[in-house]
Coordinates of C-alpha atoms and ligand atoms in Angstrom, one line a residue:
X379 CA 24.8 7.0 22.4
X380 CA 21.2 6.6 21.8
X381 CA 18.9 7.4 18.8
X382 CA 15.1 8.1 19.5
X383 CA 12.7 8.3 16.7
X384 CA 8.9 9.7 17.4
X385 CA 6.8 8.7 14.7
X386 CA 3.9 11.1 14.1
X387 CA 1.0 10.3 16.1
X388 CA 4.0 10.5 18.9
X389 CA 4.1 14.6 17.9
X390 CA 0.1 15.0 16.9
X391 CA -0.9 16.8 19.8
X392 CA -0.2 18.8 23.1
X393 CA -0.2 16.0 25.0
X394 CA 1.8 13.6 23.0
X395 CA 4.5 16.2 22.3
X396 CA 4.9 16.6 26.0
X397 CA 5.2 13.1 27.2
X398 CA 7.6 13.2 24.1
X399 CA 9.5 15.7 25.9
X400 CA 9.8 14.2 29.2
X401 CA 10.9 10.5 27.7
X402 CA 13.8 12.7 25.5
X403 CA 14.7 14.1 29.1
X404 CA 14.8 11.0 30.8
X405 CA 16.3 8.5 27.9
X406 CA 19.2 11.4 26.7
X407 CA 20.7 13.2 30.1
X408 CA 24.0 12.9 28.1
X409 CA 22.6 14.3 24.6
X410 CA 21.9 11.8 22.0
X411 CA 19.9 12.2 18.6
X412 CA 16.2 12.6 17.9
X413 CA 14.5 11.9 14.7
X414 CA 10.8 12.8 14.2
X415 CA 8.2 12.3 11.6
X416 CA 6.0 14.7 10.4
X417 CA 2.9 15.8 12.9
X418 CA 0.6 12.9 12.2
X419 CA -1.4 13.4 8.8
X420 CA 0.8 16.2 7.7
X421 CA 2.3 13.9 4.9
X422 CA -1.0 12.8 3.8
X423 CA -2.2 16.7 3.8
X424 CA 0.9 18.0 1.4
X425 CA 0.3 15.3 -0.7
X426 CA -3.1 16.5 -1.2
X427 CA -2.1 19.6 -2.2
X428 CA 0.4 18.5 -4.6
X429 CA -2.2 16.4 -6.5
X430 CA -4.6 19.3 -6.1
X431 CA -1.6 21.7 -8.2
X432 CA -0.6 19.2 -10.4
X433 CA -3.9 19.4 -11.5
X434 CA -3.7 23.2 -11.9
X435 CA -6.4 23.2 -8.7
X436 CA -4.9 26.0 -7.2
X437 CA -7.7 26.8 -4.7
X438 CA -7.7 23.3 -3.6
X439 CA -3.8 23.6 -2.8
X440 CA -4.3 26.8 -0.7
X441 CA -6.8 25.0 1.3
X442 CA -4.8 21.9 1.8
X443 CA -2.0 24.6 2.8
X444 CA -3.6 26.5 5.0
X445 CA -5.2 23.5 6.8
X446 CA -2.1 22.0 7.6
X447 CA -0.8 25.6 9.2
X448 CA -3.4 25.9 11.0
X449 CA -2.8 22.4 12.4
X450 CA 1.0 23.6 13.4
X451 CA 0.1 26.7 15.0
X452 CA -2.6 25.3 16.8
X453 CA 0.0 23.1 18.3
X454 CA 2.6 25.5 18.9
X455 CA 0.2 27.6 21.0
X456 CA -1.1 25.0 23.0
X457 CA 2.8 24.2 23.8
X458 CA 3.1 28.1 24.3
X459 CA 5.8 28.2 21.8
X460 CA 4.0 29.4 18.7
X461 CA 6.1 32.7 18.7
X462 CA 9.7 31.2 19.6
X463 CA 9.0 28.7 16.5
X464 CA 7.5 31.2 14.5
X465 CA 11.3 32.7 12.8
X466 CA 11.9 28.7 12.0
X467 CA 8.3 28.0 10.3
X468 CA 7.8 31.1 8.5
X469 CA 10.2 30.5 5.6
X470 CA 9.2 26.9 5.7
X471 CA 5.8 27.7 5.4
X472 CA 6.7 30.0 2.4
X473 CA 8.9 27.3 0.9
X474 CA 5.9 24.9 0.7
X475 CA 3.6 28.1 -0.3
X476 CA 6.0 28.5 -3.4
X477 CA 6.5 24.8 -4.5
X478 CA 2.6 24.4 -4.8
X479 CA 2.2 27.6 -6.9
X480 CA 5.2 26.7 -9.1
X481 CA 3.4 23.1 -9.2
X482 CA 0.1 24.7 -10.2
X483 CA 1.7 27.1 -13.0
X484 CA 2.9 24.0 -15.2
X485 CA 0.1 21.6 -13.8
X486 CA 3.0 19.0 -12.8
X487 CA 4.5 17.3 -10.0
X488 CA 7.5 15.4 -10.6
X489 CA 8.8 13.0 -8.0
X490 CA 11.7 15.6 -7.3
X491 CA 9.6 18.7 -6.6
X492 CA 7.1 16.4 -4.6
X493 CA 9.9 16.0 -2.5
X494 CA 10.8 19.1 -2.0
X495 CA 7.1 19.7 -0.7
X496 CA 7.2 16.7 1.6
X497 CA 10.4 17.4 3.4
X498 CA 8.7 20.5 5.2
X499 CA 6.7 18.1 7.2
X500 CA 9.4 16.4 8.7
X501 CA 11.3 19.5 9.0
X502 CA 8.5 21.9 10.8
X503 CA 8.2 19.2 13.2
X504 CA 11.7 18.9 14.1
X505 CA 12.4 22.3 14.3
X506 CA 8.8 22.7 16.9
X507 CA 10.7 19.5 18.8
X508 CA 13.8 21.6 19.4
X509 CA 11.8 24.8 20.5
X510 CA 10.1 22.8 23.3
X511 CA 12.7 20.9 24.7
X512 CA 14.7 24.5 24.9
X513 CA 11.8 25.9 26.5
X514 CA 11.9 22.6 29.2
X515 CA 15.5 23.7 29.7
X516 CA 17.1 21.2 27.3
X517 CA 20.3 22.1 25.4
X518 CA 18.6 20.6 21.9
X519 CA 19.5 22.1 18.7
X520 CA 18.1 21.4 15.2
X521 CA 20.4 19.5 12.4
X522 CA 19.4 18.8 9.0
X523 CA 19.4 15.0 8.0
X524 CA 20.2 15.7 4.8
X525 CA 23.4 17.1 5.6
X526 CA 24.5 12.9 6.7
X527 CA 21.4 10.9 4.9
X528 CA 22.6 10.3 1.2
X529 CA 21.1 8.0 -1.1
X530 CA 20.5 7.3 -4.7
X531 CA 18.3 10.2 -7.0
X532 CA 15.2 7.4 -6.6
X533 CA 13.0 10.0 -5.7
X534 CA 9.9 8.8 -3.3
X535 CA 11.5 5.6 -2.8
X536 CA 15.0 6.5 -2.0
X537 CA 18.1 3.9 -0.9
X538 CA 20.7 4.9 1.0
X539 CA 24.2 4.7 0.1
X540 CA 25.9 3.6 2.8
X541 CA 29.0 4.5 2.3
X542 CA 28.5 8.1 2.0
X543 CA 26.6 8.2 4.6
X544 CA 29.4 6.9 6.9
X545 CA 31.4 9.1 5.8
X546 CA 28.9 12.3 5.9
X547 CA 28.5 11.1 9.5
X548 CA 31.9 12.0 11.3
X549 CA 30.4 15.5 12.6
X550 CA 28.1 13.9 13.8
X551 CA 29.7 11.2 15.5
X552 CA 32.5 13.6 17.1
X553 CA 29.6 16.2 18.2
X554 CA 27.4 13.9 20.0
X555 CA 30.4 12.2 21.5
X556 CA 30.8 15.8 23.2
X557 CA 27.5 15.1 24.2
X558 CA 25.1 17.2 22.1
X559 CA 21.5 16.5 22.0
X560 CA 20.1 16.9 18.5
X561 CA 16.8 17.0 16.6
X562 CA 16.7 16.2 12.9
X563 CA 14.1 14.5 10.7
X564 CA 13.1 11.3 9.6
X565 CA 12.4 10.2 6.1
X566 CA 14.9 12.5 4.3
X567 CA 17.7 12.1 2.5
X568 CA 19.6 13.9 0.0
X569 CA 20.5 12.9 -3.6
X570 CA 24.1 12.9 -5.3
X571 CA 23.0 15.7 -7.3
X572 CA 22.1 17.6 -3.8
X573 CA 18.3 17.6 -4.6
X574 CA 15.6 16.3 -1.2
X575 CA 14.8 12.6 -1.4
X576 CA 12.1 10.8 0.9
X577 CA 12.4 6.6 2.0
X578 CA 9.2 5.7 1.3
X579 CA 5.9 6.5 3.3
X580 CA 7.0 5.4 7.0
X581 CA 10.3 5.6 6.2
X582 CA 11.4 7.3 9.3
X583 CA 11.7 4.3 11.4
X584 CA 14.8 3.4 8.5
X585 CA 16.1 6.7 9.0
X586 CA 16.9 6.3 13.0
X587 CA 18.4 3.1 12.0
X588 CA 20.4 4.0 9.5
X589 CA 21.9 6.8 11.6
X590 CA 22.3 4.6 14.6
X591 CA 24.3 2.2 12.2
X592 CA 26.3 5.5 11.0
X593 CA 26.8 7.1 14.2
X594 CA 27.7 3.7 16.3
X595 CA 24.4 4.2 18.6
X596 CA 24.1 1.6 21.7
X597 CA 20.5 1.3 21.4
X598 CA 17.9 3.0 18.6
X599 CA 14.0 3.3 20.1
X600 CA 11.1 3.8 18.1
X601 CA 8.3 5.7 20.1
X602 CA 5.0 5.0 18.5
X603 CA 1.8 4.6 19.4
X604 CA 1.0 1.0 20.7
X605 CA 2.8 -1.0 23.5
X606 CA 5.4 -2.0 21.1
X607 CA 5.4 -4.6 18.2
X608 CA 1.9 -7.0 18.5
X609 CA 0.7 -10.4 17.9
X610 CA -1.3 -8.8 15.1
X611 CA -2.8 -5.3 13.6
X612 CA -4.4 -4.3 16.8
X613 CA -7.1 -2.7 14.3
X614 CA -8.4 -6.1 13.1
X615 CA -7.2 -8.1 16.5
X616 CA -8.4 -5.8 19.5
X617 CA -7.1 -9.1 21.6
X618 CA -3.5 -8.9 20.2
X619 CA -0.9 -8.7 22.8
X620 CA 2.6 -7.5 23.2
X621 CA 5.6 -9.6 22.2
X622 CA 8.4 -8.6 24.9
X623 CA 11.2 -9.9 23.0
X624 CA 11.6 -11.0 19.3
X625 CA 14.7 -12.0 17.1
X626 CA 15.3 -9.9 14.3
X627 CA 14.3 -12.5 11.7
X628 CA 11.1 -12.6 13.3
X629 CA 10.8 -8.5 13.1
X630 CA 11.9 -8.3 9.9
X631 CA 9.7 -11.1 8.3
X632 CA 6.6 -9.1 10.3
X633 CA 7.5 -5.4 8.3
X634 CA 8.1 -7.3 5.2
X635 CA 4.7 -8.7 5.4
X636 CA 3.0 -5.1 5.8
X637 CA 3.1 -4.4 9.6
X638 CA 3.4 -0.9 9.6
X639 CA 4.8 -0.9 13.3
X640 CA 8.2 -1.1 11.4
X641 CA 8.9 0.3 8.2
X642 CA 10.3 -2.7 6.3
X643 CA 13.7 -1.2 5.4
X644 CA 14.4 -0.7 9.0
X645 CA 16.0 -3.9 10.1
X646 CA 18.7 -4.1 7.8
X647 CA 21.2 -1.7 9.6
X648 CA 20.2 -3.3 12.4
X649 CA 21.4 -7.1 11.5
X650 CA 24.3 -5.2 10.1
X651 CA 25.3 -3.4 13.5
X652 CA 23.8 -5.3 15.8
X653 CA 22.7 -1.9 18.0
X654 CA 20.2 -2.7 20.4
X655 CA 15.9 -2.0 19.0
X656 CA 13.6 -1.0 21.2
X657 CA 10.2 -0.3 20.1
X658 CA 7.6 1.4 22.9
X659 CA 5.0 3.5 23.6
X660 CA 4.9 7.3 24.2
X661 CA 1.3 7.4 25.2
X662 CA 2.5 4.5 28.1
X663 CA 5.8 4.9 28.3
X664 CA 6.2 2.7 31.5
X665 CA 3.6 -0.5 29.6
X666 CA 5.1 -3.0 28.1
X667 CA 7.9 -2.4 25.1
X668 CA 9.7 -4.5 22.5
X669 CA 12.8 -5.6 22.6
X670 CA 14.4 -6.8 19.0
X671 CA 17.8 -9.1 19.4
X672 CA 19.9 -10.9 16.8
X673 CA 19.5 -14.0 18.9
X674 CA 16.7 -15.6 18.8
X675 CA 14.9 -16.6 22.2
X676 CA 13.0 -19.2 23.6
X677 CA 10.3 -20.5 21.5
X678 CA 8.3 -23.8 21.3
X679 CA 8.7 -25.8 18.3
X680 CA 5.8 -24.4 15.8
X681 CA 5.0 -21.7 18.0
X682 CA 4.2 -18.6 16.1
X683 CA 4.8 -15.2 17.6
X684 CA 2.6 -12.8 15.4
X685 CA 0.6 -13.1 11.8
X686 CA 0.8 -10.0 9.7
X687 CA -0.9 -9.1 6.1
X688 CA -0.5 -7.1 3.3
X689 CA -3.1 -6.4 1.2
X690 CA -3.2 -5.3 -2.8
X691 CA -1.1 -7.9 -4.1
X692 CA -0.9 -9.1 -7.2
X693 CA -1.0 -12.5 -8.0
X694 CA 1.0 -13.1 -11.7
X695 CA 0.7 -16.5 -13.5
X696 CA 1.9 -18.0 -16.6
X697 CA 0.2 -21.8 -17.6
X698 CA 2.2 -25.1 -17.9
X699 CA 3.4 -25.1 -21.2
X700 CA 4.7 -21.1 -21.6
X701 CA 7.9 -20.0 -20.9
X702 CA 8.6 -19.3 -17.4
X703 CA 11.1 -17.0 -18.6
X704 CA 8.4 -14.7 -18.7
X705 CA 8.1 -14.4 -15.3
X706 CA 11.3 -13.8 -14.6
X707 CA 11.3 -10.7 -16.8
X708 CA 8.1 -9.5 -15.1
X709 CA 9.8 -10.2 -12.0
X710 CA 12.5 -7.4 -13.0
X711 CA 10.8 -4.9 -14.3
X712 CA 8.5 -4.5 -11.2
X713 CA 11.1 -4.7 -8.6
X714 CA 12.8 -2.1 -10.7
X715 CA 9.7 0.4 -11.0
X716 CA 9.9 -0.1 -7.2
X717 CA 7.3 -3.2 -6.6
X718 CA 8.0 -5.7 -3.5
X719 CA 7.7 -9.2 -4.2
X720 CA 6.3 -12.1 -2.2
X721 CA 6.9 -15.1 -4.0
X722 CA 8.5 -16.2 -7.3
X723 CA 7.7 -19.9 -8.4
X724 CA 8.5 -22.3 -11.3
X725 CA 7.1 -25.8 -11.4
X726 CA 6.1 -28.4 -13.8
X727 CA 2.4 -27.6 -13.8
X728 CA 2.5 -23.6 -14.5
X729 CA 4.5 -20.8 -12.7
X730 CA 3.2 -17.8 -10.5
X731 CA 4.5 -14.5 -9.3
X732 CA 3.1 -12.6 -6.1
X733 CA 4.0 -8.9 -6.3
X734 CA 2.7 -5.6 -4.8
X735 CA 2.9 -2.5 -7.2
X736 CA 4.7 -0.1 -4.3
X737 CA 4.8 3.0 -6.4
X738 CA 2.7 4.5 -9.2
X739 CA 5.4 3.0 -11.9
X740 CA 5.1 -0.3 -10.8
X741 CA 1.1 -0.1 -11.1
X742 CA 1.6 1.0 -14.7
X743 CA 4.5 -1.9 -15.2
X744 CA 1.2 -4.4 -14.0
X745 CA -1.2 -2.7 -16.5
X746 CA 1.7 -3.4 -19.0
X747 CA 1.8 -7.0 -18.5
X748 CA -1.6 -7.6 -18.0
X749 CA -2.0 -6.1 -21.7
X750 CA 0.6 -8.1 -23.1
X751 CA -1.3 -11.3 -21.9
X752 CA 0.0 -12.3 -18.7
X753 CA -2.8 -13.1 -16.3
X754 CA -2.5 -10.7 -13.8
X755 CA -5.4 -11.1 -10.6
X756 CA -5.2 -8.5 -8.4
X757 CA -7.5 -8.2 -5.0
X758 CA -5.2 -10.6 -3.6
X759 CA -3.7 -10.2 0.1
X760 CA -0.6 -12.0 1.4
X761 CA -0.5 -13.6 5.0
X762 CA 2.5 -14.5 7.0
X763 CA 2.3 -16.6 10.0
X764 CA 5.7 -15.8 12.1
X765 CA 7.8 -17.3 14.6
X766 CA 11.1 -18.2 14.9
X767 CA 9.4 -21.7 16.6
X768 CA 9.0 -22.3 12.7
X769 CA 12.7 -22.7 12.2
X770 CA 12.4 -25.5 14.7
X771 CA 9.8 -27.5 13.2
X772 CA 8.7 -26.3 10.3
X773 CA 6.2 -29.0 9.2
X774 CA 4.1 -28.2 12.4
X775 CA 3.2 -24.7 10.4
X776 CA 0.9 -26.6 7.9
X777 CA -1.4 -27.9 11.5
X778 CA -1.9 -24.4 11.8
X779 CA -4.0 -23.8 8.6
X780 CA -6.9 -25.5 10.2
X781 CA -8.6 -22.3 9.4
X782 CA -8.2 -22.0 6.2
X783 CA -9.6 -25.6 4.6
X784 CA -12.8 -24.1 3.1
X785 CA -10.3 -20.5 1.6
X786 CA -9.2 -20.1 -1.8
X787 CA -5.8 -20.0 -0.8
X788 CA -3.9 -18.8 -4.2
X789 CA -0.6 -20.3 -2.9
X790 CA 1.8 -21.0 0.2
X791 CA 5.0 -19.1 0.5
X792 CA 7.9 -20.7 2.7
X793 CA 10.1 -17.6 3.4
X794 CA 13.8 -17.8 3.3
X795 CA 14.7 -17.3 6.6
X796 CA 12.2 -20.4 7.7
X797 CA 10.5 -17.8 10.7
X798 CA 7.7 -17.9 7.9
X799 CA 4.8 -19.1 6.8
X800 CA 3.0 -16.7 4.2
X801 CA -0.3 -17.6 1.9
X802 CA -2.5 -16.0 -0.1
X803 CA -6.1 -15.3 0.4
X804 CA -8.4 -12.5 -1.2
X805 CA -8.3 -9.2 -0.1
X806 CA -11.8 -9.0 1.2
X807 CA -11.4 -12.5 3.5
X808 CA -9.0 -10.5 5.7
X809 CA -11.0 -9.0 8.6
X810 CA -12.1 -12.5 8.7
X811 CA -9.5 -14.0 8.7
X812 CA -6.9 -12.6 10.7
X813 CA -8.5 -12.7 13.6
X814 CA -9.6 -16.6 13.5
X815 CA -5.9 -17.3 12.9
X816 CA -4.4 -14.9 15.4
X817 CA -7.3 -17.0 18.1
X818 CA -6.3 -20.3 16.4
X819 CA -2.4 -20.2 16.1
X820 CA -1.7 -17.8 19.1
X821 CA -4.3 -17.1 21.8
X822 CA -5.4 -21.0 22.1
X823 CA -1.6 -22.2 22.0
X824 CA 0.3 -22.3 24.8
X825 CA 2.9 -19.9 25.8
X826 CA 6.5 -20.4 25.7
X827 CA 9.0 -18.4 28.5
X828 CA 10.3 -15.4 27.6
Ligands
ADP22 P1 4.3 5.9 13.8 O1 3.5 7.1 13.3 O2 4.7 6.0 15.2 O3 5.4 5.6 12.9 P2 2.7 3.9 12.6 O4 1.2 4.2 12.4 O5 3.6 4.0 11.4 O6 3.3 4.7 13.8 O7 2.8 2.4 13.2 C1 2.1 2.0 14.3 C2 0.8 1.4 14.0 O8 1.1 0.1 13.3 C3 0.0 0.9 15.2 O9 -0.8 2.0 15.6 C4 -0.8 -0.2 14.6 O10 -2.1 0.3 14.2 C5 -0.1 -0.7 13.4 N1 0.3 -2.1 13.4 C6 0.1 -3.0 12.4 N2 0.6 -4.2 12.8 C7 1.1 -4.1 14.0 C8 1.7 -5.0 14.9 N3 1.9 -6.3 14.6 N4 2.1 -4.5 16.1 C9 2.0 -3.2 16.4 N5 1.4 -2.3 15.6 C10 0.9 -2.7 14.4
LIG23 N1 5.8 11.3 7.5 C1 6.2 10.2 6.7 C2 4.9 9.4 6.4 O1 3.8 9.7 6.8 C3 7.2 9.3 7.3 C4 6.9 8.6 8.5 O2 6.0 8.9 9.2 O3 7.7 7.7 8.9 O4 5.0 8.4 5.6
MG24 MG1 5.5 4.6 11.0

């Protein structure tokens, strides 16, 4: 059994939705399951309107609301399928209608009701999915996620609860061993309370592996929009090229350290189940792909596979004589308002925390501390040089800064898994930068078989 997940620029258009179609035909002759995101930009567009109500801007909202109907019909037409889709949309599109107006009346948007307006992205698109693979002839039928997909009541930042999941699962499981082909959305879950909850923005790549860990998939494949996981952010490195095959430690060290390519949550239930990850493109479906394996293939001592970046972090410090202690409670109360972490560090001469405020709480935990006297400099960004040729020699990593001597580099970061190098430069040095190490550390060094 196979999972496919199409992310959104994979279901933006006519075209894309098509070639979407015909790889569903070709990969699932024997049914599988099908996870979508939301048409690309629709997440971004309800979110607009749900700031727009929460600030009682209810003119605003019906713009945003209408736009973003528009957009769907516009795509059901071209497909020819606007009418056969219409008796699924129309009570969505009523749903979303009555969440912004009840969002507007009390000028509020709490985390619960936002996602209640976000889900309806996911879900319009999986329910257009299923209409056009019916109309190619395709036995596909719509199934709610959130009927397997529990997690925790975090709201906008869900985690999954495994076990319940597993559980939820068995339909599943016993249908698609009959051989049913199903549609069902990414990035939702459902919270012990029965309310909507949503993974995190990109979280539908952790939804198709979470339900190819549940549902005992063979393979999961993410269809996106480049020819599978790159060298770099093809955005600041036009020249970055396709990696054909990387360990899992190298793929998960690369989302951690902001490439979007993979949501970061999404390699866990792989390491766990050890299902095959394939990551390729829908606009190219025969160009090159990734694969992702637990074992780790052939690399030259030092060589590095990719460098990746994430930007807004935080850089915390506390001097030599205070209480590191400090840190350490900073250090909790951001990863519990939902911040991600990059580095914690206690020495002799002073000690330094390197954290990204995630979520709107975690921002307001940083404002905290920085009022209570921590020094807290933001417009930091953090850089990972990866490769599983680190593990081998790890000491070759620091030849590789070359191109850094003349940057304030804030600090170096060893990660845990040694297929990691990670420093911190300023924010605004990044367009610079990442391209003069992606030349220096991976185009001018030589290759290493596959
Ligand atoms: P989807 O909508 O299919 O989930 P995303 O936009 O979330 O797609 O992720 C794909 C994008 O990730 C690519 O278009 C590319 O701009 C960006 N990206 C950043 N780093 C990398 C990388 N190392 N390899 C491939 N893509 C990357
Ligand atoms: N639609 C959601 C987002 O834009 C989830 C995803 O695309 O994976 O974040
Ligand atoms: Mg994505």
């Amino acid at each position: 059994m196979k999972v496919l997940k199409f992310g959104g620029t994979s279901v933006g258009t006519r075209e894309a939705l098509e070639l979407a179609a015909e790889i569903i035909g070709r990969e699932l002759p024997q049914g599988g399951l099908v996870v979508v995101s939301a048409l690309s930009g629709t997440t971004d567009l309800i979110l607009k309107a749900i700031h727009a109500s929460a600030k009682g801007d209810l003119e605003a909202a019906g713009a945003a609301r209408i736009a973003l109907e528009a957009r769907h019909w516009a795509a059901a037409r071209a497909l020819g399928v606007d009418e056969a889709v219409r008796p699924h949309w129309e009570p969505l599109f009523q749903s979303l209608a009555g969440l912004l107006q009840g969002m507007g009346l009390l000028w509020e948007a709490s985390p619960r009701s936002r996602d209640a307006a976000l889900a309806l992205g996911e879900t319009l698109s999986a329910r257009l999915l299923e209409t056009l693979l019916e109309r190619r002839g395709l036995p596909a039928h719509f199934r709610d996620v959130r009927e397997v997909l529990r997690t925790d009541a975090r709201h906008g930042r869900a985690r999954p609860d495994l076990e319940r999941i597993r559980e939820a699962a068995g339909p599943w499981r016993e249908g698609l061993a009959k051989g049913a082909l199903w549609v069902t959305q990414g990035f939702l879950g459902t919270a012990p309370d029965g309310s909507t909850t949503t993974l995190g923005r990109g979280g539908s790549d952790t939804t198709a592996t979470l339900l190819g860990e549940a549902l005992g998939a063979e393979e999961v494949q993410i269809w996106t929009d480049v020819d599978g996981v790159l060298s770099a952010d093809p955005s600041l490195v036009p020249e970055a090229r396709p990696i054909p095959v990387m360990s899992l430690r190298e793929a998960a060290a690369l989302s951690a350290f902001g490439a979007k390519v993979l949501h970061a949550d999404a390699l866990a239930p792989v390491s766990r189940a050890g299902f095959g990850l394939v990551v390729a493109n829908t606009h190219r479906p025969e160009g090159s792909r990734t694969e992702i394996r637990a074992e780790a293939p052939a690399r030259r001592p030092g060589e590095i596979t990719s460098v990746a970046y994430k930007e807004g972090v935080s850089c915390l410090r506390v001097p030599p004589a205070q209480d590191s202690e400090l840190l350490f409670q900073a250090s909790t109360r951001l990863l519990e308002a939902g911040a991600s972490l990059y580095g914690l560090l206690a020495t002799p001469d002073g000690g330094l925390l390197v954290a990204k405020g995630e979520t709107a709480d975690s921002e307001a935990v940083l404002r905290d501390l920085a009022a209570s006297g921590l020094s807290v400099q933001r417009g930091w960004a953090a850089v990972a040089l990866v490769g599983e040729g680190l593990r081998e020699a790890p000491g070759r990593a620091l030849s590789l800064l070359g191109p850094l001597v003349d940057e304030p580099v804030a600090a170096i970061l060893a990660g845990d898994t040694g297929v990691s190098l990670a420093f911190l430069v300023p924010d605004h040095r990044l367009s610079l930068l990442i391209p003069r190490l992606h030349s220096h550390c991976i185009e001018a060094a030589p290759r290493s078989g596959p």
